[in-house]
CSV table of C-alpha atoms in Angstrom, one decimal:
chain,number,residue,atom,x,y,z
K,1,MET,CA,-25.2,5.2,-6.9
K,2,ALA,CA,-22.5,5.8,-4.3
K,3,ASP,CA,-23.2,8.9,-2.3
K,4,ASP,CA,-20.7,11.4,-0.9
K,5,SER,CA,-20.3,9.5,2.4
K,6,GLN,CA,-18.4,6.5,1.1
K,7,GLN,CA,-17.3,3.5,3.1
K,8,GLN,CA,-13.7,3.7,4.4
K,9,SER,CA,-11.5,1.2,6.0
K,10,THR,CA,-8.4,2.0,8.1
K,11,SER,CA,-5.9,-0.2,9.8
K,12,ASN,CA,-2.8,0.3,11.7
K,13,PRO,CA,0.3,-0.2,9.6
K,14,ALA,CA,2.0,-3.5,10.2
K,15,GLY,CA,5.6,-3.2,11.2
K,16,THR,CA,8.1,-3.2,14.0
K,17,ASN,CA,8.2,-1.1,17.1
K,18,SER,CA,11.0,1.2,18.0
K,19,ASN,CA,12.5,-1.1,20.6
K,20,SER,CA,12.8,-4.5,19.0
K,21,PRO,CA,11.6,-6.3,15.9
K,22,THR,CA,8.2,-7.9,16.3
K,23,LEU,CA,6.0,-9.7,13.8
K,24,PRO,CA,2.9,-8.0,12.4
K,25,VAL,CA,-0.4,-9.2,13.7
K,26,VAL,CA,-1.3,-10.4,10.2
K,27,PHE,CA,1.0,-13.4,10.7
K,28,GLN,CA,-0.8,-14.6,13.7
K,29,GLU,CA,-3.4,-16.4,11.6
K,30,LYS,CA,-3.9,-20.1,11.6
K,31,ILE,CA,-2.8,-22.3,8.7
K,32,CYS,CA,-4.3,-25.7,8.9
K,33,VAL,CA,-2.0,-28.7,9.3
K,34,GLU,CA,-3.5,-30.4,6.3
K,35,LYS,CA,-2.5,-27.5,4.0
K,36,LEU,CA,1.1,-27.5,5.3
K,37,ALA,CA,1.4,-31.3,5.1
K,38,SER,CA,0.0,-31.3,1.6
K,39,ILE,CA,2.6,-29.0,0.2
K,40,SER,CA,4.8,-31.2,-1.9
K,41,ASN,CA,5.7,-29.0,-4.9
K,42,VAL,CA,7.5,-25.9,-3.4
K,43,GLU,CA,7.5,-24.2,-6.8
K,44,SER,CA,3.8,-24.0,-6.8
K,45,LEU,CA,3.7,-21.6,-3.9
K,46,ASP,CA,3.2,-17.9,-4.5
K,47,VAL,CA,6.4,-16.9,-2.8
K,48,GLY,CA,6.1,-13.1,-2.3
K,49,THR,CA,9.3,-11.7,-0.8
K,50,GLU,CA,13.0,-11.1,-1.5
K,51,LEU,CA,15.1,-12.9,1.1
K,52,ALA,CA,17.5,-14.9,-1.1
K,53,ASP,CA,21.1,-15.0,0.1
K,54,SER,CA,23.4,-17.0,-2.0
K,55,SER,CA,25.9,-17.2,0.8
K,56,HIS,CA,23.4,-19.2,2.8
K,57,PRO,CA,21.8,-21.5,0.2
K,58,ASP,CA,20.2,-23.7,2.8
K,59,THR,CA,19.0,-21.0,5.2
K,60,ALA,CA,17.8,-18.2,2.9
K,61,VAL,CA,14.1,-17.7,2.3
K,62,PRO,CA,13.6,-18.2,-1.5
K,63,ALA,CA,13.2,-15.2,-3.7
K,64,ASP,CA,10.0,-14.3,-5.5
K,65,ASP,CA,9.9,-15.2,-9.2
K,66,ASP,CA,6.2,-14.3,-9.5
K,67,CYS,CA,5.7,-17.5,-11.4
K,68,ASN,CA,6.7,-21.2,-11.4
K,69,SER,CA,9.4,-20.9,-14.1
K,70,CYS,CA,12.9,-19.6,-13.9
K,71,GLY,CA,14.6,-17.4,-16.5
K,72,ASP,CA,17.9,-18.1,-18.1
K,73,SER,CA,20.9,-17.1,-16.0
K,74,ASP,CA,22.9,-15.9,-18.9
K,75,GLY,CA,22.7,-12.4,-20.3
K,76,PRO,CA,21.2,-9.3,-18.6
K,77,PRO,CA,18.8,-9.8,-15.7
K,78,THR,CA,15.2,-10.2,-16.5
K,79,PRO,CA,12.9,-7.5,-15.1
K,80,SER,CA,10.9,-8.7,-12.1
K,81,SER,CA,8.8,-7.5,-9.2
K,82,ALA,CA,12.0,-7.3,-7.2
K,83,ASP,CA,12.7,-4.0,-9.0
K,84,TRP,CA,9.6,-2.3,-7.7
K,85,LYS,CA,7.4,-4.1,-5.1
K,86,PRO,CA,7.3,-3.3,-1.4
K,87,ILE,CA,9.0,-5.5,1.2
K,88,SER,CA,7.4,-6.6,4.5
K,89,PRO,CA,8.9,-4.9,7.5
K,90,SER,CA,9.6,-8.3,9.1
K,91,VAL,CA,11.8,-9.6,6.2
K,92,THR,CA,15.0,-8.4,7.8
K,93,PHE,CA,14.0,-9.8,11.2
K,94,VAL,CA,13.4,-13.3,9.8
K,95,GLN,CA,16.6,-13.2,7.6
K,96,GLU,CA,18.7,-12.3,10.7
K,97,MET,CA,17.2,-15.3,12.6
K,98,LEU,CA,18.1,-17.6,9.7
K,99,ASP,CA,21.6,-16.2,9.5
K,100,GLU,CA,22.0,-16.8,13.2
K,101,GLY,CA,21.2,-20.5,12.6
K,102,VAL,CA,17.6,-20.5,14.0
K,103,ASN,CA,15.7,-23.5,12.8
K,104,PRO,CA,12.9,-22.7,10.3
K,105,ARG,CA,10.6,-24.7,12.5
K,106,GLU,CA,11.2,-22.3,15.4
K,107,ILE,CA,10.4,-19.3,13.1
K,108,LEU,CA,7.2,-21.0,12.0
K,109,ARG,CA,6.2,-21.6,15.6
K,110,GLN,CA,6.5,-17.9,16.2
K,111,LEU,CA,4.6,-17.0,13.1
K,112,LEU,CA,1.9,-19.6,13.7
K,113,PRO,CA,1.7,-20.1,17.4
K,114,ASN,CA,-1.7,-21.9,17.2
K,115,THR,CA,-0.7,-24.4,14.5
K,116,GLU,CA,0.8,-27.8,15.1
K,117,LEU,CA,3.5,-28.4,12.4
K,118,PRO,CA,3.9,-31.9,11.0
K,119,PRO,CA,7.1,-33.5,12.5
K,120,ASP,CA,8.4,-34.6,9.1
K,121,LEU,CA,8.0,-31.2,7.3
K,122,PRO,CA,11.2,-30.6,5.3
K,123,ASN,CA,13.2,-27.4,5.9
K,124,SER,CA,12.8,-26.5,2.2
K,125,ILE,CA,9.0,-26.4,2.5
K,126,MET,CA,9.1,-24.6,5.8
K,127,LEU,CA,11.3,-21.9,4.2
K,128,HIS,CA,8.8,-21.5,1.4
K,129,VAL,CA,5.9,-21.3,3.9
K,130,ILE,CA,7.8,-18.6,5.7
K,131,ALA,CA,8.2,-16.7,2.5
K,132,GLN,CA,4.5,-17.1,1.8
K,133,LEU,CA,3.6,-15.7,5.2
K,134,LEU,CA,5.9,-12.7,4.7
K,135,SER,CA,4.5,-11.9,1.3
K,136,GLU,CA,2.0,-9.4,2.7
K,137,PRO,CA,3.3,-5.8,2.0
K,138,PRO,CA,3.4,-3.1,4.6
K,139,LYS,CA,0.0,-1.7,5.4
K,140,ARG,CA,-0.7,1.8,4.1
K,141,GLU,CA,-2.3,4.5,6.3
K,142,LYS,CA,-5.4,6.3,5.0
K,143,LEU,CA,-5.0,9.9,4.0
K,144,PRO,CA,-7.6,11.6,6.2
K,145,GLN,CA,-8.2,14.6,3.9
K,146,TYR,CA,-9.8,12.5,1.2
K,147,ASN,CA,-13.3,11.1,1.9
K,148,THR,CA,-16.0,12.0,-0.5
K,149,LEU,CA,-17.1,11.9,-4.2
K,150,ASP,CA,-16.4,15.6,-4.5
K,151,ASP,CA,-12.9,15.0,-3.1
K,152,VAL,CA,-12.3,12.6,-6.0
K,153,VAL,CA,-13.6,15.2,-8.5
K,154,ASP,CA,-11.1,17.7,-7.1
K,155,LEU,CA,-8.3,15.2,-7.3
K,156,LEU,CA,-9.2,14.4,-11.0
K,157,ARG,CA,-9.2,18.1,-11.8
K,158,ARG,CA,-5.7,18.8,-10.4
K,159,SER,CA,-3.9,15.5,-10.9
K,160,THR,CA,-1.7,15.2,-14.0
K,161,ASN,CA,-0.1,11.7,-13.7
K,162,ILE,CA,-3.0,9.4,-12.9
K,163,LEU,CA,-2.4,5.7,-12.8
K,164,VAL,CA,-5.6,3.7,-13.5
K,165,LEU,CA,-5.6,0.0,-12.6
K,166,THR,CA,-8.5,-1.9,-14.2
K,167,GLY,CA,-10.0,-5.3,-13.8
K,168,ALA,CA,-12.9,-7.3,-15.1
K,169,GLY,CA,-15.5,-4.9,-13.6
K,170,VAL,CA,-14.9,-2.3,-16.4
K,171,SER,CA,-16.0,-4.9,-19.0
K,172,VAL,CA,-18.9,-6.5,-17.4
K,173,SER,CA,-21.4,-4.0,-18.9
K,174,CYS,CA,-19.9,-4.9,-22.3
K,175,GLY,CA,-21.3,-8.4,-22.0
K,176,ILE,CA,-18.0,-10.0,-20.9
K,177,PRO,CA,-18.3,-12.1,-17.7
K,178,ASP,CA,-15.9,-11.6,-14.9
K,179,PHE,CA,-14.0,-14.5,-13.4
K,180,ARG,CA,-14.9,-14.7,-9.7
K,181,SER,CA,-18.5,-13.7,-9.2
K,182,LYS,CA,-21.2,-16.4,-8.7
K,183,ASP,CA,-22.2,-16.2,-12.4
K,184,GLY,CA,-18.6,-15.6,-13.6
K,185,ILE,CA,-16.3,-17.6,-15.7
K,186,TYR,CA,-15.0,-19.9,-13.0
K,187,ALA,CA,-18.5,-20.8,-11.9
K,188,ARG,CA,-19.5,-21.7,-15.4
K,189,LEU,CA,-16.3,-23.7,-16.0
K,190,HIS,CA,-17.1,-25.7,-12.9
K,191,SER,CA,-20.5,-26.5,-14.3
K,192,ASP,CA,-19.6,-26.9,-18.0
K,193,PHE,CA,-16.3,-28.7,-17.7
K,194,PRO,CA,-16.7,-31.2,-14.7
K,195,ASP,CA,-13.6,-33.1,-15.7
K,196,LEU,CA,-11.4,-30.1,-14.9
K,197,PRO,CA,-9.6,-30.7,-11.6
K,198,ASP,CA,-10.3,-27.0,-10.7
K,199,PRO,CA,-11.8,-24.2,-12.8
K,200,GLN,CA,-8.6,-22.3,-12.7
K,201,ALA,CA,-6.8,-25.2,-14.4
K,202,MET,CA,-8.3,-23.9,-17.6
K,203,PHE,CA,-5.7,-21.1,-17.4
K,204,ASP,CA,-2.9,-23.1,-15.8
K,205,ILE,CA,0.1,-23.5,-18.1
K,206,ASP,CA,1.1,-27.0,-16.9
K,207,TYR,CA,-2.5,-28.2,-17.4
K,208,PHE,CA,-2.6,-26.5,-20.8
K,209,ARG,CA,0.6,-28.2,-21.9
K,210,LYS,CA,-0.9,-31.6,-21.0
K,211,ASN,CA,-4.4,-30.9,-22.4
K,212,PRO,CA,-5.1,-27.7,-24.3
K,213,ARG,CA,-8.5,-28.9,-25.6
K,214,PRO,CA,-10.6,-27.5,-22.7
K,215,PHE,CA,-9.2,-24.0,-23.2
K,216,PHE,CA,-10.0,-24.1,-26.9
K,217,ASP,CA,-13.4,-25.5,-26.3
K,218,PHE,CA,-14.0,-22.3,-24.3
K,219,ALA,CA,-11.8,-19.6,-25.9
K,220,GLN,CA,-14.4,-18.3,-28.4
K,221,GLU,CA,-16.5,-16.9,-25.5
K,222,ILE,CA,-13.7,-14.5,-24.5
K,223,TYR,CA,-12.3,-13.9,-28.0
K,224,PRO,CA,-12.0,-10.1,-28.7
K,225,GLY,CA,-13.9,-8.4,-31.5
K,226,GLN,CA,-17.3,-9.3,-30.3
K,227,PHE,CA,-17.6,-6.5,-27.7
K,228,ARG,CA,-17.4,-2.7,-27.5
K,229,PRO,CA,-15.9,-0.5,-24.8
K,230,SER,CA,-17.9,0.6,-21.7
K,231,PRO,CA,-18.3,4.1,-20.3
K,232,SER,CA,-15.5,3.2,-17.9
K,233,HIS,CA,-13.1,2.6,-20.9
K,234,ARG,CA,-14.3,5.9,-22.4
K,235,PHE,CA,-13.6,7.7,-19.1
K,236,ILE,CA,-10.0,6.5,-19.2
K,237,LYS,CA,-9.6,7.6,-22.8
K,238,SER,CA,-10.9,11.1,-21.7
K,239,LEU,CA,-8.2,11.2,-19.0
K,240,GLU,CA,-5.7,10.5,-21.7
K,241,ASP,CA,-7.1,13.1,-24.1
K,242,ALA,CA,-6.9,15.6,-21.2
K,243,GLY,CA,-3.2,14.9,-20.7
K,244,LYS,CA,-3.9,13.4,-17.3
K,245,LEU,CA,-3.3,9.7,-17.8
K,246,LEU,CA,0.1,8.4,-16.8
K,247,ARG,CA,-0.8,4.8,-17.6
K,248,ASN,CA,-3.7,2.4,-17.7
K,249,TYR,CA,-2.6,-1.0,-16.2
K,250,THR,CA,-5.2,-3.5,-17.3
K,251,GLN,CA,-5.6,-7.1,-16.0
K,252,ASN,CA,-8.1,-7.7,-18.8
K,253,ILE,CA,-7.3,-9.7,-22.0
K,254,ASP,CA,-10.3,-8.4,-24.0
K,255,THR,CA,-8.3,-5.6,-25.8
K,256,LEU,CA,-11.2,-3.1,-25.3
K,257,GLU,CA,-8.7,-0.5,-24.2
K,258,GLN,CA,-7.3,-0.5,-27.8
K,259,VAL,CA,-10.8,-0.4,-29.2
K,260,ALA,CA,-11.4,2.7,-27.0
K,261,GLY,CA,-8.3,4.3,-28.4
K,262,ILE,CA,-6.2,4.3,-25.2
K,263,SER,CA,-2.5,4.3,-26.0
K,264,ASN,CA,-0.8,4.7,-22.6
K,265,ILE,CA,-1.5,1.1,-21.6
K,266,VAL,CA,0.2,-1.9,-20.1
K,267,GLN,CA,-1.5,-5.2,-20.6
K,268,CYS,CA,-0.4,-6.9,-17.4
K,269,HIS,CA,-1.7,-10.3,-18.3
K,270,GLY,CA,-1.1,-10.2,-22.1
K,271,SER,CA,-3.9,-10.2,-24.6
K,272,PHE,CA,-5.5,-12.1,-27.5
K,273,ALA,CA,-3.8,-9.9,-30.0
K,274,ASN,CA,-1.2,-12.5,-30.9
K,275,ALA,CA,-0.5,-16.2,-30.4
K,276,SER,CA,2.8,-18.0,-30.0
K,277,CYS,CA,4.0,-21.6,-30.6
K,278,CYS,CA,4.6,-23.5,-27.3
K,279,VAL,CA,7.7,-25.1,-28.9
K,280,CYS,CA,9.4,-22.8,-31.3
K,281,LYS,CA,7.8,-19.5,-30.1
K,282,HIS,CA,6.8,-18.6,-33.6
K,283,GLN,CA,4.3,-15.7,-33.3
K,284,VAL,CA,1.3,-14.9,-35.4
K,285,SER,CA,-1.7,-12.6,-35.2
K,286,CYS,CA,-4.6,-14.2,-33.4
K,287,ASP,CA,-6.6,-13.5,-36.6
K,288,ASP,CA,-4.6,-16.4,-38.1
K,289,ILE,CA,-6.0,-18.9,-35.6
K,290,ARG,CA,-9.5,-17.3,-35.3
K,291,GLU,CA,-11.1,-20.0,-37.5
K,292,ASP,CA,-9.7,-22.7,-35.3
K,293,ILE,CA,-10.9,-21.0,-32.1
K,294,PHE,CA,-14.4,-20.6,-33.4
K,295,ALA,CA,-14.4,-24.2,-34.6
K,296,LYS,CA,-13.2,-25.3,-31.2
K,297,ARG,CA,-10.0,-26.8,-32.7
K,298,VAL,CA,-6.6,-26.8,-31.2
K,299,PRO,CA,-4.4,-24.7,-33.6
K,300,HIS,CA,-1.0,-26.1,-34.3
K,301,CYS,CA,2.2,-24.3,-35.5
K,302,LEU,CA,2.8,-24.3,-39.2
K,303,LYS,CA,6.5,-24.0,-38.7
K,304,CYS,CA,6.9,-27.1,-36.6
K,305,PRO,CA,6.7,-30.7,-37.9
K,306,PRO,CA,3.0,-31.8,-38.1
K,307,GLU,CA,3.7,-34.8,-35.9
K,308,ASP,CA,4.8,-32.5,-33.0
K,309,ILE,CA,1.6,-32.5,-31.0
K,310,LYS,CA,3.1,-30.1,-28.4
K,311,ALA,CA,3.5,-27.3,-31.0
K,312,VAL,CA,0.2,-25.6,-30.0
K,313,MET,CA,-0.4,-22.0,-30.9
K,314,LYS,CA,-1.3,-20.5,-27.5
K,315,PRO,CA,-2.8,-16.9,-27.4
K,316,ASP,CA,-0.3,-14.6,-25.7
K,317,ILE,CA,-2.3,-14.3,-22.5
K,318,VAL,CA,-0.5,-15.0,-19.2
K,319,PHE,CA,-1.5,-18.3,-17.7
K,320,PHE,CA,-1.0,-19.2,-14.0
K,321,GLY,CA,2.6,-20.3,-13.8
K,322,GLU,CA,3.9,-18.0,-16.5
K,323,ASP,CA,6.0,-14.8,-16.3
K,324,LEU,CA,4.3,-11.5,-16.7
K,325,PRO,CA,5.5,-9.5,-19.7
K,326,SER,CA,8.8,-7.8,-19.1
K,327,GLN,CA,7.1,-4.5,-20.1
K,328,PHE,CA,5.0,-4.7,-17.0
K,329,HIS,CA,7.9,-4.8,-14.6
K,330,GLN,CA,9.9,-2.2,-16.6
K,331,GLN,CA,7.0,0.2,-16.8
K,332,ILE,CA,5.8,0.0,-13.2
K,333,THR,CA,9.4,0.5,-12.0
K,334,ALA,CA,9.4,3.8,-14.0
K,335,ASP,CA,5.9,4.9,-13.2
K,336,LYS,CA,5.6,4.2,-9.5
K,337,ASP,CA,7.4,7.4,-8.4
K,338,LYS,CA,5.7,9.6,-11.0
K,339,VAL,CA,2.0,8.9,-10.2
K,340,ASP,CA,0.1,11.6,-8.3
K,341,LEU,CA,-3.3,9.7,-8.1
K,342,LEU,CA,-4.1,6.0,-8.2
K,343,ILE,CA,-7.6,4.9,-9.3
K,344,VAL,CA,-8.5,1.2,-9.1
K,345,ILE,CA,-11.6,0.4,-11.2
K,346,GLY,CA,-13.4,-3.0,-11.2
K,347,SER,CA,-10.8,-5.2,-9.6
K,348,SER,CA,-10.6,-7.4,-6.6
K,349,LEU,CA,-6.8,-7.1,-6.6
K,350,LYS,CA,-6.4,-10.8,-5.8
K,351,VAL,CA,-3.7,-11.8,-8.4
K,352,ARG,CA,-0.1,-10.9,-7.8
K,353,PRO,CA,2.1,-9.2,-8.6
K,354,VAL,CA,-0.4,-6.7,-10.0
K,355,ALA,CA,-2.2,-6.7,-6.7
K,356,LEU,CA,0.9,-5.2,-5.1
K,357,ILE,CA,0.8,-2.0,-7.2
K,358,PRO,CA,-1.2,0.0,-4.6
K,359,SER,CA,1.3,-0.7,-1.9
K,360,SER,CA,4.3,0.0,-4.2
K,361,ILE,CA,3.6,3.7,-4.8
K,362,PRO,CA,4.5,6.4,-2.3
K,363,PRO,CA,2.0,6.4,0.6
K,364,GLU,CA,1.3,10.1,0.3
K,365,VAL,CA,-0.3,9.5,-3.2
K,366,PRO,CA,-4.1,9.5,-2.9
K,367,GLN,CA,-5.8,6.2,-3.8
K,368,VAL,CA,-9.4,5.8,-5.0
K,369,LEU,CA,-11.4,2.6,-5.4
K,370,ILE,CA,-14.3,2.3,-7.8
K,371,ASN,CA,-15.8,-1.2,-7.4
K,372,ARG,CA,-18.8,-3.1,-6.3
K,373,GLU,CA,-17.2,-4.2,-3.1
K,374,PRO,CA,-14.5,-2.9,-0.7
K,375,LEU,CA,-11.1,-4.5,-0.6
K,376,SER,CA,-10.3,-5.6,2.9
K,377,HIS,CA,-6.6,-6.2,2.2
K,378,CYS,CA,-6.1,-2.6,0.8
K,379,THR,CA,-6.4,0.8,2.5
K,380,MET,CA,-8.0,3.1,0.0
K,381,ASP,CA,-8.6,6.8,0.8
K,382,VAL,CA,-12.0,6.9,-0.9
K,383,GLU,CA,-14.1,3.9,-1.8
K,384,LEU,CA,-16.9,4.6,-4.3
K,385,LEU,CA,-18.9,1.4,-4.1
K,386,GLY,CA,-21.4,0.3,-6.7
K,387,ASN,CA,-21.7,-0.2,-10.5
K,388,CYS,CA,-18.5,1.2,-12.1
K,389,ASP,CA,-20.3,2.8,-15.0
K,390,ASP,CA,-22.8,4.5,-12.7
K,391,ILE,CA,-20.0,6.0,-10.6
K,392,ILE,CA,-18.0,7.1,-13.6
K,393,SER,CA,-21.1,8.8,-15.1
K,394,GLU,CA,-21.6,10.7,-11.8
K,395,LEU,CA,-18.0,11.8,-11.7
K,396,CYS,CA,-18.2,13.0,-15.3
K,397,LEU,CA,-21.4,14.9,-14.5
K,398,ARG,CA,-19.7,16.7,-11.6
K,399,LEU,CA,-16.5,17.4,-13.6
K,400,GLY,CA,-18.5,19.1,-16.4
K,401,GLY,CA,-16.7,20.4,-19.5
K,402,ASP,CA,-16.7,19.1,-23.1
K,403,GLU,CA,-14.0,16.5,-22.5
K,404,TRP,CA,-16.2,14.7,-19.9
K,405,THR,CA,-19.5,14.9,-21.7
K,406,LYS,CA,-18.1,12.7,-24.4
K,407,VAL,CA,-18.3,9.8,-22.0
K,408,PRO,CA,-21.6,8.0,-22.6
K,409,PRO,CA,-23.9,7.6,-19.6
K,410,ALA,CA,-24.2,4.3,-17.8
K,411,GLY,CA,-26.4,1.8,-19.5
K,412,THR,CA,-25.6,3.2,-23.0
K,413,SER,CA,-24.4,0.6,-25.5
K,414,LEU,CA,-21.7,2.0,-27.7
K,415,LEU,CA,-23.1,-0.3,-30.5
K,416,GLN,CA,-26.1,2.0,-30.5
K,417,ARG,CA,-24.1,5.2,-30.8
């Protein structure tokens, strides 16, 4: 159990000085020549900044689409992270250099002084690498008045617009494996599916379109309906019942938030609730393909011609290379200036754009981490490190009151209640 003297991490905010624009220290890291030389598909880069300038199509750093696909240019603009996410303080500096005609190679030499760039590296790739390097948001400074478990209890009592961001750690006690631990899903995929080029290929949309069978050989193991909510889920429901929950942004696809009765929710990466045809987009309930999933068959669309082998019914979970649901961008744009407390529970915050949420909200809003490990790339005000359910149970014990005693103690299976 985490005690009152929790680990904290602070760092100086990256930015520019008052006299002239300088590049943050974070950019002075090495990138191996092999990695730069191997980049051939520029759209596969996680470009993380807004530097597009249509008047300089050959010298503007590409904009961030948060995925490998591009939306239709007709009609109203599609919501994206450009509407809400923070921008690196060096973005303007680099764009000015490009506008003045500075060669991208010279910019990369400043960003990566210890790296030898391949002589034949195209400008288009160098621009994307620059955008990749500038994807780090401005560093947030820790609020010094918040440090302990009791500080978090006090924040919970007086906050009325709490944004809770959850990851796989809230569901581990339910029997659902996480993705990145040594015994997690990716480790098992590496062992059980040796033909996969990489464990993450199981959830890559391009790989799925070429070969959906590995996904459906595995899908039954993460199919919802087999698990029950954890004490962490029940805690979030109690926040909602108390009128304190602004929104629960979940990266999970297990739908346990709905099982727990949480209604103020955004499923950032979609869910197993529905499935859509990869060709005609016909949507059905995932119950309609449940038999196929548990038989490890690839389900096909009943609306498309039977001979169309590409007409696969894919669960509406967001794969690598797909857009996040427009609801995510719309909601975080509306919520980011309303929140008065951010709580991150059970997430490593490694997947963008969701990982940018903490740096998108006003810096004076307190931020609390409940997780097994600290997050070196985020500056949290209080880090409560340990088993999520254990920490939640202690918080509820200190909060007292009927609304918190409804949260079952850690180690309690809701199947037994």
